[in-house]
PDB file of C-alpha atoms and ligand atoms in Angstrom:
ATOM      1  CA  UNK A  10      14.261 -21.803 -24.164  1.00 68.00           C
ATOM      2  CA  UNK A  11      15.781 -23.671 -27.055  1.00 73.00           C
ATOM      3  CA  UNK A  12      13.534 -24.019 -30.162  1.00 70.00           C
ATOM      4  CA  UNK A  13      13.377 -27.736 -29.578  1.00 87.00           C
ATOM      5  CA  UNK A  14      11.898 -27.349 -26.123  1.00 95.00           C
ATOM      6  CA  UNK A  15       8.491 -29.219 -25.796  1.00 98.00           C
ATOM      7  CA  UNK A  16       5.402 -28.709 -23.717  1.00 98.00           C
ATOM      8  CA  UNK A  17       3.777 -31.733 -21.992  1.00 98.00           C
ATOM      9  CA  UNK A  18       0.613 -31.903 -20.148  1.00 98.00           C
ATOM     10  CA  UNK A  19       0.148 -34.304 -17.254  1.00 98.00           C
ATOM     11  CA  UNK A  20      -3.284 -35.003 -15.947  1.00 98.00           C
ATOM     12  CA  UNK A  21      -3.876 -36.854 -12.671  1.00 98.00           C
ATOM     13  CA  UNK A  22      -7.270 -38.624 -12.898  1.00 98.00           C
ATOM     14  CA  UNK A  23      -7.056 -41.484 -10.566  1.00 96.00           C
ATOM     15  CA  UNK A  24      -8.867 -40.200  -7.722  1.00 91.00           C
ATOM     16  CA  UNK A  25     -12.221 -41.345  -6.293  1.00 84.00           C
ATOM     17  CA  UNK A  26     -13.688 -38.014  -5.170  1.00 78.00           C
ATOM     18  CA  UNK A  27     -15.238 -39.278  -1.956  1.00 80.00           C
ATOM     19  CA  UNK A  28     -16.692 -35.683  -1.181  1.00 83.00           C
ATOM     20  CA  UNK A  29     -18.942 -36.006  -4.312  1.00 86.00           C
ATOM     21  CA  UNK A  30     -21.003 -38.775  -2.669  1.00 83.00           C
ATOM     22  CA  UNK A  31     -21.723 -39.860  -6.381  1.00 88.00           C
ATOM     23  CA  UNK A  32     -21.927 -43.408  -7.812  1.00 90.00           C
ATOM     24  CA  UNK A  33     -18.749 -42.858  -9.868  1.00 92.00           C
ATOM     25  CA  UNK A  34     -15.449 -40.865  -9.643  1.00 94.00           C
ATOM     26  CA  UNK A  35     -16.159 -37.018 -10.204  1.00 94.00           C
ATOM     27  CA  UNK A  36     -14.236 -36.806 -13.307  1.00 96.00           C
ATOM     28  CA  UNK A  37     -17.046 -39.057 -14.957  1.00 97.00           C
ATOM     29  CA  UNK A  38     -19.922 -36.970 -13.788  1.00 96.00           C
ATOM     30  CA  UNK A  39     -21.881 -35.107 -16.504  1.00 96.00           C
ATOM     31  CA  UNK A  40     -21.397 -31.395 -17.051  1.00 96.00           C
ATOM     32  CA  UNK A  41     -23.024 -29.579 -19.860  1.00 95.00           C
ATOM     33  CA  UNK A  42     -23.312 -32.786 -22.066  1.00 95.00           C
ATOM     34  CA  UNK A  43     -19.921 -34.146 -21.505  1.00 97.00           C
ATOM     35  CA  UNK A  44     -17.968 -35.652 -18.627  1.00 98.00           C
ATOM     36  CA  UNK A  45     -15.765 -33.459 -16.480  1.00 98.00           C
ATOM     37  CA  UNK A  46     -12.665 -35.051 -17.759  1.00 98.00           C
ATOM     38  CA  UNK A  47     -13.614 -34.749 -21.266  1.00 98.00           C
ATOM     39  CA  UNK A  48     -14.125 -30.715 -20.782  1.00 98.00           C
ATOM     40  CA  UNK A  49     -10.573 -30.761 -19.277  1.00 98.00           C
ATOM     41  CA  UNK A  50      -8.899 -32.608 -21.969  1.00 98.00           C
ATOM     42  CA  UNK A  51     -10.450 -30.788 -24.735  1.00 98.00           C
ATOM     43  CA  UNK A  52      -9.434 -27.568 -23.203  1.00 98.00           C
ATOM     44  CA  UNK A  53      -5.842 -28.837 -22.941  1.00 98.00           C
ATOM     45  CA  UNK A  54      -5.959 -29.970 -26.514  1.00 98.00           C
ATOM     46  CA  UNK A  55      -7.490 -26.777 -27.937  1.00 96.00           C
ATOM     47  CA  UNK A  56      -4.633 -24.788 -26.539  1.00 97.00           C
ATOM     48  CA  UNK A  57      -2.514 -26.379 -29.176  1.00 96.00           C
ATOM     49  CA  UNK A  58       0.708 -26.230 -27.397  1.00 98.00           C
ATOM     50  CA  UNK A  59       1.094 -29.786 -26.073  1.00 98.00           C
ATOM     51  CA  UNK A  60       3.179 -32.398 -27.662  1.00 98.00           C
ATOM     52  CA  UNK A  61       1.042 -34.908 -25.861  1.00 98.00           C
ATOM     53  CA  UNK A  62      -1.124 -35.324 -22.849  1.00 98.00           C
ATOM     54  CA  UNK A  63      -0.457 -38.232 -20.244  1.00 98.00           C
ATOM     55  CA  UNK A  64      -3.367 -39.100 -18.178  1.00 98.00           C
ATOM     56  CA  UNK A  65      -3.161 -41.212 -15.011  1.00 98.00           C
ATOM     57  CA  UNK A  66      -6.060 -43.569 -14.679  1.00 98.00           C
ATOM     58  CA  UNK A  67      -6.787 -46.109 -11.957  1.00 96.00           C
ATOM     59  CA  UNK A  68      -6.484 -49.890 -12.995  1.00 93.00           C
ATOM     60  CA  UNK A  69     -10.055 -50.477 -11.828  1.00 90.00           C
ATOM     61  CA  UNK A  70     -11.510 -47.577 -14.014  1.00 95.00           C
ATOM     62  CA  UNK A  71     -14.213 -48.755 -16.521  1.00 95.00           C
ATOM     63  CA  UNK A  72     -15.300 -45.445 -17.606  1.00 97.00           C
ATOM     64  CA  UNK A  73     -11.997 -44.177 -19.358  1.00 97.00           C
ATOM     65  CA  UNK A  74     -11.821 -46.705 -22.163  1.00 97.00           C
ATOM     66  CA  UNK A  75     -15.565 -45.885 -23.120  1.00 97.00           C
ATOM     67  CA  UNK A  76     -14.721 -42.151 -23.841  1.00 98.00           C
ATOM     68  CA  UNK A  77     -13.658 -41.124 -27.353  1.00 98.00           C
ATOM     69  CA  UNK A  78     -10.883 -38.740 -26.085  1.00 98.00           C
ATOM     70  CA  UNK A  79      -9.016 -41.825 -24.464  1.00 98.00           C
ATOM     71  CA  UNK A  80      -7.929 -42.886 -27.943  1.00 98.00           C
ATOM     72  CA  UNK A  81      -7.081 -39.475 -29.281  1.00 98.00           C
ATOM     73  CA  UNK A  82      -3.635 -39.718 -30.857  1.00 98.00           C
ATOM     74  CA  UNK A  83      -2.152 -37.052 -28.457  1.00 98.00           C
ATOM     75  CA  UNK A  84      -3.459 -38.794 -25.205  1.00 98.00           C
ATOM     76  CA  UNK A  85      -1.396 -41.431 -23.484  1.00 98.00           C
ATOM     77  CA  UNK A  86      -2.902 -43.332 -20.668  1.00 98.00           C
ATOM     78  CA  UNK A  87      -0.544 -44.224 -17.514  1.00 98.00           C
ATOM     79  CA  UNK A  88      -1.653 -46.336 -14.349  1.00 98.00           C
ATOM     80  CA  UNK A  89      -2.680 -44.308 -11.516  1.00 97.00           C
ATOM     81  CA  UNK A  90      -0.991 -44.245  -8.086  1.00 96.00           C
ATOM     82  CA  UNK A  91      -2.074 -44.313  -4.441  1.00 94.00           C
ATOM     83  CA  UNK A  92      -1.643 -40.537  -3.888  1.00 95.00           C
ATOM     84  CA  UNK A  93      -1.913 -37.755  -6.397  1.00 95.00           C
ATOM     85  CA  UNK A  94       1.839 -37.364  -6.455  1.00 96.00           C
ATOM     86  CA  UNK A  95       2.259 -41.084  -7.261  1.00 97.00           C
ATOM     87  CA  UNK A  96      -0.187 -40.544 -10.292  1.00 98.00           C
ATOM     88  CA  UNK A  97       1.767 -37.541 -11.515  1.00 98.00           C
ATOM     89  CA  UNK A  98       4.953 -39.636 -11.339  1.00 98.00           C
ATOM     90  CA  UNK A  99       3.566 -42.544 -13.210  1.00 98.00           C
ATOM     91  CA  UNK A 100       2.363 -40.165 -16.008  1.00 98.00           C
ATOM     92  CA  UNK A 101       5.800 -38.658 -16.131  1.00 98.00           C
ATOM     93  CA  UNK A 102       7.356 -42.056 -16.507  1.00 98.00           C
ATOM     94  CA  UNK A 103       4.813 -42.848 -19.291  1.00 98.00           C
ATOM     95  CA  UNK A 104       6.705 -40.194 -21.357  1.00 98.00           C
ATOM     96  CA  UNK A 105      10.303 -40.713 -20.227  1.00 98.00           C
ATOM     97  CA  UNK A 106      11.334 -41.872 -23.691  1.00 98.00           C
ATOM     98  CA  UNK A 107      10.068 -38.841 -25.548  1.00 98.00           C
ATOM     99  CA  UNK A 108      10.337 -35.968 -23.090  1.00 98.00           C
ATOM    100  CA  UNK A 109      13.610 -34.267 -22.425  1.00 98.00           C
ATOM    101  CA  UNK A 110      14.795 -33.021 -18.888  1.00 98.00           C
ATOM    102  CA  UNK A 111      14.601 -29.350 -20.067  1.00 97.00           C
ATOM    103  CA  UNK A 112      11.110 -29.624 -21.461  1.00 98.00           C
ATOM    104  CA  UNK A 113       8.082 -28.116 -19.690  1.00 98.00           C
ATOM    105  CA  UNK A 114       5.224 -30.202 -18.104  1.00 98.00           C
ATOM    106  CA  UNK A 115       2.057 -28.620 -17.196  1.00 98.00           C
ATOM    107  CA  UNK A 116       0.309 -30.672 -14.577  1.00 98.00           C
ATOM    108  CA  UNK A 117      -3.482 -30.022 -14.206  1.00 98.00           C
ATOM    109  CA  UNK A 118      -6.246 -31.764 -12.273  1.00 98.00           C
ATOM    110  CA  UNK A 119      -8.685 -33.761 -14.321  1.00 98.00           C
ATOM    111  CA  UNK A 120     -11.281 -32.173 -12.032  1.00 97.00           C
ATOM    112  CA  UNK A 121     -10.648 -28.384 -13.094  1.00 98.00           C
ATOM    113  CA  UNK A 122     -12.673 -28.395 -16.312  1.00 98.00           C
ATOM    114  CA  UNK A 123     -13.158 -24.681 -16.631  1.00 98.00           C
ATOM    115  CA  UNK A 124      -9.520 -23.908 -17.427  1.00 98.00           C
ATOM    116  CA  UNK A 125      -9.185 -21.368 -20.245  1.00 98.00           C
ATOM    117  CA  UNK A 126      -6.686 -21.174 -23.125  1.00 97.00           C
ATOM    118  CA  UNK A 127      -6.051 -17.752 -21.813  1.00 97.00           C
ATOM    119  CA  UNK A 128      -4.621 -18.891 -18.510  1.00 98.00           C
ATOM    120  CA  UNK A 129      -2.699 -21.603 -20.037  1.00 98.00           C
ATOM    121  CA  UNK A 130      -0.922 -19.171 -22.357  1.00 98.00           C
ATOM    122  CA  UNK A 131      -0.576 -16.599 -19.549  1.00 98.00           C
ATOM    123  CA  UNK A 132       1.326 -19.365 -17.307  1.00 98.00           C
ATOM    124  CA  UNK A 133       3.507 -20.305 -20.174  1.00 98.00           C
ATOM    125  CA  UNK A 134       4.191 -16.993 -21.310  1.00 98.00           C
ATOM    126  CA  UNK A 135       5.203 -15.662 -17.859  1.00 98.00           C
ATOM    127  CA  UNK A 136       7.342 -18.649 -16.888  1.00 98.00           C
ATOM    128  CA  UNK A 137       9.019 -19.885 -19.952  1.00 97.00           C
ATOM    129  CA  UNK A 138      12.373 -18.203 -19.180  1.00 96.00           C
ATOM    130  CA  UNK A 139      12.221 -19.097 -15.513  1.00 97.00           C
ATOM    131  CA  UNK A 140      14.723 -21.153 -13.832  1.00 94.00           C
ATOM    132  CA  UNK A 141      12.303 -23.183 -11.646  1.00 97.00           C
ATOM    133  CA  UNK A 142       8.651 -22.635 -12.897  1.00 98.00           C
ATOM    134  CA  UNK A 143       5.410 -22.163 -10.968  1.00 98.00           C
ATOM    135  CA  UNK A 144       1.807 -22.285 -10.687  1.00 98.00           C
ATOM    136  CA  UNK A 145      -1.576 -20.551 -11.229  1.00 98.00           C
ATOM    137  CA  UNK A 146      -2.677 -19.216  -8.086  1.00 98.00           C
ATOM    138  CA  UNK A 147      -5.355 -16.952  -6.536  1.00 97.00           C
ATOM    139  CA  UNK A 148      -5.207 -14.569  -3.655  1.00 94.00           C
ATOM    140  CA  UNK A 149      -7.702 -14.835  -0.711  1.00 90.00           C
ATOM    141  CA  UNK A 150     -10.439 -12.205  -0.486  1.00 88.00           C
ATOM    142  CA  UNK A 151     -11.572 -13.615   2.865  1.00 92.00           C
ATOM    143  CA  UNK A 152      -9.857 -12.945   6.267  1.00 94.00           C
ATOM    144  CA  UNK A 153      -7.942 -16.320   7.230  1.00 94.00           C
ATOM    145  CA  UNK A 154      -8.064 -17.952  10.527  1.00 96.00           C
ATOM    146  CA  UNK A 155      -5.597 -20.322  12.285  1.00 96.00           C
ATOM    147  CA  UNK A 156      -8.019 -22.822  14.076  1.00 98.00           C
ATOM    148  CA  UNK A 157      -7.648 -25.525  16.299  1.00 97.00           C
ATOM    149  CA  UNK A 158     -10.885 -27.538  16.907  1.00 98.00           C
ATOM    150  CA  UNK A 159     -13.303 -24.765  16.887  1.00 97.00           C
ATOM    151  CA  UNK A 160     -10.973 -22.231  18.581  1.00 98.00           C
ATOM    152  CA  UNK A 161      -9.288 -19.439  16.642  1.00 98.00           C
ATOM    153  CA  UNK A 162      -5.683 -19.241  17.502  1.00 98.00           C
ATOM    154  CA  UNK A 163      -4.862 -16.188  15.208  1.00 97.00           C
ATOM    155  CA  UNK A 164      -5.400 -14.324  11.974  1.00 96.00           C
ATOM    156  CA  UNK A 165      -2.987 -14.979   8.976  1.00 95.00           C
ATOM    157  CA  UNK A 166      -1.598 -12.256   7.041  1.00 92.00           C
ATOM    158  CA  UNK A 167      -3.496 -12.716   3.882  1.00 90.00           C
ATOM    159  CA  UNK A 168      -1.107 -10.451   1.891  1.00 89.00           C
ATOM    160  CA  UNK A 169       1.276 -13.439   1.933  1.00 91.00           C
ATOM    161  CA  UNK A 170      -1.270 -16.250   1.439  1.00 93.00           C
ATOM    162  CA  UNK A 171      -2.259 -17.509  -2.204  1.00 96.00           C
ATOM    163  CA  UNK A 172      -4.631 -20.583  -3.064  1.00 96.00           C
ATOM    164  CA  UNK A 173      -2.761 -23.081  -5.452  1.00 98.00           C
ATOM    165  CA  UNK A 174      -4.429 -23.870  -8.548  1.00 98.00           C
ATOM    166  CA  UNK A 175      -3.475 -25.895 -11.486  1.00 98.00           C
ATOM    167  CA  UNK A 176      -1.780 -26.086 -14.105  1.00 98.00           C
ATOM    168  CA  UNK A 177       1.481 -26.199 -12.274  1.00 98.00           C
ATOM    169  CA  UNK A 178       4.413 -25.884 -14.657  1.00 98.00           C
ATOM    170  CA  UNK A 179       7.959 -27.242 -14.208  1.00 98.00           C
ATOM    171  CA  UNK A 180      10.784 -28.788 -16.104  1.00 98.00           C
ATOM    172  CA  UNK A 181      10.367 -32.557 -16.837  1.00 98.00           C
ATOM    173  CA  UNK A 182      13.758 -33.366 -15.090  1.00 98.00           C
ATOM    174  CA  UNK A 183      13.339 -31.243 -11.936  1.00 98.00           C
ATOM    175  CA  UNK A 184       9.796 -32.499 -11.421  1.00 98.00           C
ATOM    176  CA  UNK A 185      10.467 -35.899 -11.698  1.00 98.00           C
ATOM    177  CA  UNK A 186      13.673 -35.685  -9.441  1.00 98.00           C
ATOM    178  CA  UNK A 187      11.520 -33.722  -7.038  1.00 98.00           C
ATOM    179  CA  UNK A 188       8.558 -36.151  -6.892  1.00 98.00           C
ATOM    180  CA  UNK A 189      10.808 -39.221  -6.592  1.00 98.00           C
ATOM    181  CA  UNK A 190      12.756 -37.865  -3.753  1.00 97.00           C
ATOM    182  CA  UNK A 191       9.711 -36.921  -2.000  1.00 95.00           C
ATOM    183  CA  UNK A 192       7.968 -40.382  -2.462  1.00 93.00           C
ATOM    184  CA  UNK A 193       5.798 -41.263   0.586  1.00 92.00           C
ATOM    185  CA  UNK A 194       5.817 -37.604   1.944  1.00 94.00           C
ATOM    186  CA  UNK A 195       2.173 -36.832   2.495  1.00 93.00           C
ATOM    187  CA  UNK A 196       2.950 -33.116   2.825  1.00 94.00           C
ATOM    188  CA  UNK A 197       3.396 -33.205  -1.024  1.00 96.00           C
ATOM    189  CA  UNK A 198      -0.160 -32.235  -2.063  1.00 95.00           C
ATOM    190  CA  UNK A 199       0.951 -30.407  -5.349  1.00 97.00           C
ATOM    191  CA  UNK A 200       3.948 -30.331  -7.552  1.00 98.00           C
ATOM    192  CA  UNK A 201       5.184 -26.929  -6.241  1.00 98.00           C
ATOM    193  CA  UNK A 202       5.367 -28.432  -2.531  1.00 98.00           C
ATOM    194  CA  UNK A 203       7.571 -31.158  -4.031  1.00 98.00           C
ATOM    195  CA  UNK A 204      10.036 -28.463  -5.360  1.00 98.00           C
ATOM    196  CA  UNK A 205       9.724 -26.288  -2.211  1.00 98.00           C
ATOM    197  CA  UNK A 206      10.923 -29.338   0.046  1.00 97.00           C
ATOM    198  CA  UNK A 207      14.073 -29.468  -2.414  1.00 96.00           C
ATOM    199  CA  UNK A 208      14.814 -25.621  -1.453  1.00 97.00           C
ATOM    200  CA  UNK A 209      13.576 -24.166  -4.799  1.00 97.00           C
ATOM    201  CA  UNK A 210      11.143 -21.332  -5.063  1.00 98.00           C
ATOM    202  CA  UNK A 211       8.451 -21.677  -7.680  1.00 98.00           C
ATOM    203  CA  UNK A 212       6.686 -18.568  -8.750  1.00 98.00           C
ATOM    204  CA  UNK A 213       2.939 -17.788  -8.791  1.00 98.00           C
ATOM    205  CA  UNK A 214       0.890 -16.404 -11.665  1.00 98.00           C
ATOM    206  CA  UNK A 215      -2.600 -14.954 -10.845  1.00 98.00           C
ATOM    207  CA  UNK A 216      -5.123 -17.052 -12.496  1.00 98.00           C
ATOM    208  CA  UNK A 217      -8.943 -16.701 -13.088  1.00 97.00           C
ATOM    209  CA  UNK A 218     -11.045 -17.396 -10.195  1.00 97.00           C
ATOM    210  CA  UNK A 219     -13.335 -19.529 -12.560  1.00 98.00           C
ATOM    211  CA  UNK A 220     -10.767 -22.186 -12.843  1.00 98.00           C
ATOM    212  CA  UNK A 221     -12.533 -24.120  -9.966  1.00 98.00           C
ATOM    213  CA  UNK A 222     -11.821 -27.880  -8.799  1.00 97.00           C
ATOM    214  CA  UNK A 223     -14.956 -29.990  -8.783  1.00 96.00           C
ATOM    215  CA  UNK A 224     -15.053 -31.253  -5.209  1.00 94.00           C
ATOM    216  CA  UNK A 225     -18.704 -30.975  -3.798  1.00 93.00           C
ATOM    217  CA  UNK A 226     -21.822 -31.773  -5.540  1.00 90.00           C
ATOM    218  CA  UNK A 227     -22.794 -28.009  -5.724  1.00 94.00           C
ATOM    219  CA  UNK A 228     -19.577 -27.184  -7.914  1.00 97.00           C
ATOM    220  CA  UNK A 229     -21.090 -28.787 -11.038  1.00 97.00           C
ATOM    221  CA  UNK A 230     -23.834 -26.382 -11.295  1.00 97.00           C
ATOM    222  CA  UNK A 231     -21.144 -23.646 -10.574  1.00 98.00           C
ATOM    223  CA  UNK A 232     -18.956 -25.157 -13.291  1.00 98.00           C
ATOM    224  CA  UNK A 233     -21.827 -24.981 -15.556  1.00 97.00           C
ATOM    225  CA  UNK A 234     -22.537 -21.396 -14.833  1.00 97.00           C
ATOM    226  CA  UNK A 235     -18.835 -20.334 -15.419  1.00 98.00           C
ATOM    227  CA  UNK A 236     -18.731 -22.240 -18.836  1.00 97.00           C
ATOM    228  CA  UNK A 237     -21.708 -20.136 -19.870  1.00 95.00           C
ATOM    229  CA  UNK A 238     -19.949 -16.996 -19.098  1.00 95.00           C
ATOM    230  CA  UNK A 239     -16.565 -17.672 -20.790  1.00 94.00           C
ATOM    231  CA  UNK A 240     -15.864 -16.506 -24.229  1.00 76.00           C
ATOM    232  CA  UNK A 241     -12.264 -17.073 -24.470  1.00 57.00           C
TER     233      UNK A 241
HETATM  234  O1  C5P B  13      -8.929 -35.295  -4.505  1.00 57.79           O
HETATM  235  P1  C5P B  13      -8.467 -34.015  -5.353  1.00 57.79           P
HETATM  236  O2  C5P B  13      -9.629 -33.232  -5.920  1.00 57.79           O
HETATM  237  O3  C5P B  13      -7.688 -33.199  -4.654  1.00 57.79           O
HETATM  238  O4  C5P B  13      -7.588 -34.721  -6.640  1.00 57.79           O
HETATM  239  C1  C5P B  13      -7.009 -33.763  -7.481  1.00 57.79           C
HETATM  240  C2  C5P B  13      -6.802 -34.520  -8.710  1.00 57.79           C
HETATM  241  O5  C5P B  13      -5.678 -35.679  -8.513  1.00 57.79           O
HETATM  242  C3  C5P B  13      -8.036 -35.121  -9.337  1.00 57.79           C
HETATM  243  O6  C5P B  13      -8.006 -35.020 -10.723  1.00 57.79           O
HETATM  244  C4  C5P B  13      -7.842 -36.572  -9.012  1.00 57.79           C
HETATM  245  O7  C5P B  13      -8.443 -37.670  -9.897  1.00 57.79           O
HETATM  246  C5  C5P B  13      -6.339 -36.807  -9.037  1.00 57.79           C
HETATM  247  N1  C5P B  13      -5.804 -37.899  -8.175  1.00 57.79           N
HETATM  248  C6  C5P B  13      -4.982 -39.020  -8.815  1.00 57.79           C
HETATM  249  N2  C5P B  13      -4.538 -40.011  -8.053  1.00 57.79           N
HETATM  250  C7  C5P B  13      -4.700 -40.056  -6.633  1.00 57.79           C
HETATM  251  C8  C5P B  13      -5.613 -39.112  -6.244  1.00 57.79           C
HETATM  252  C9  C5P B  13      -5.863 -38.182  -6.937  1.00 57.79           C
HETATM  253  O8  C5P B  13      -4.754 -38.921  -9.996  1.00 57.79           O
HETATM  254  N3  C5P B  13      -4.398 -41.155  -6.003  1.00 57.79           N
END
């Protein structure tokens, strides 16, 4: 890493979150006195490593401009895209004049408000000299089944299976190229998969289990519980 290498955060926040059955996208639901996305952005800002945070927001989103954090001097708003990968690409494009190809980008879901500064620093410190980059991930404690319909076809060797979390940390140029080449490929559900398709081998860094993604209504109560337990 050269002394001028910068770190950028990209936050895809243009999803609707259908599984929440709520009256608004899940990132705007209330959690411990703030919206989910405010928690997420304040946690990224408080890590004090990012030159800026590019946030991808749907063009029909009336909630974002109402939040104070949307006008924070380190927050850049970009238009959201059809799929998560399109939103990430749009956010990367929004910083193209200020980011260098060698800079690091940490992509983090808006819907993961319990991210700790400790995990951000662990990811950065582990991967900063890596050729490719990598992701926070969790091993599985449950036995995992390969299922078709309701029938078990087999049991997976869980020692090789990890659950992909965010942030996912890659070089600006490499990530943008991989996402551009993979445009329209629905198998690209995270940044690492875009690089894997290019034949690259991202690393995993074991993250904390409290870095949950708000997906179902009960996840809000769980996130609130985890926040009350966090002291770093
Ligand atoms: O739906 P899911 O929980 O997998 O979404 C992960 C993240 O990607 C969320 O923060 C969501 O707002 C974002 N997203 C996006 N653009 C889309 C779809 C999802 O920014 N078209």
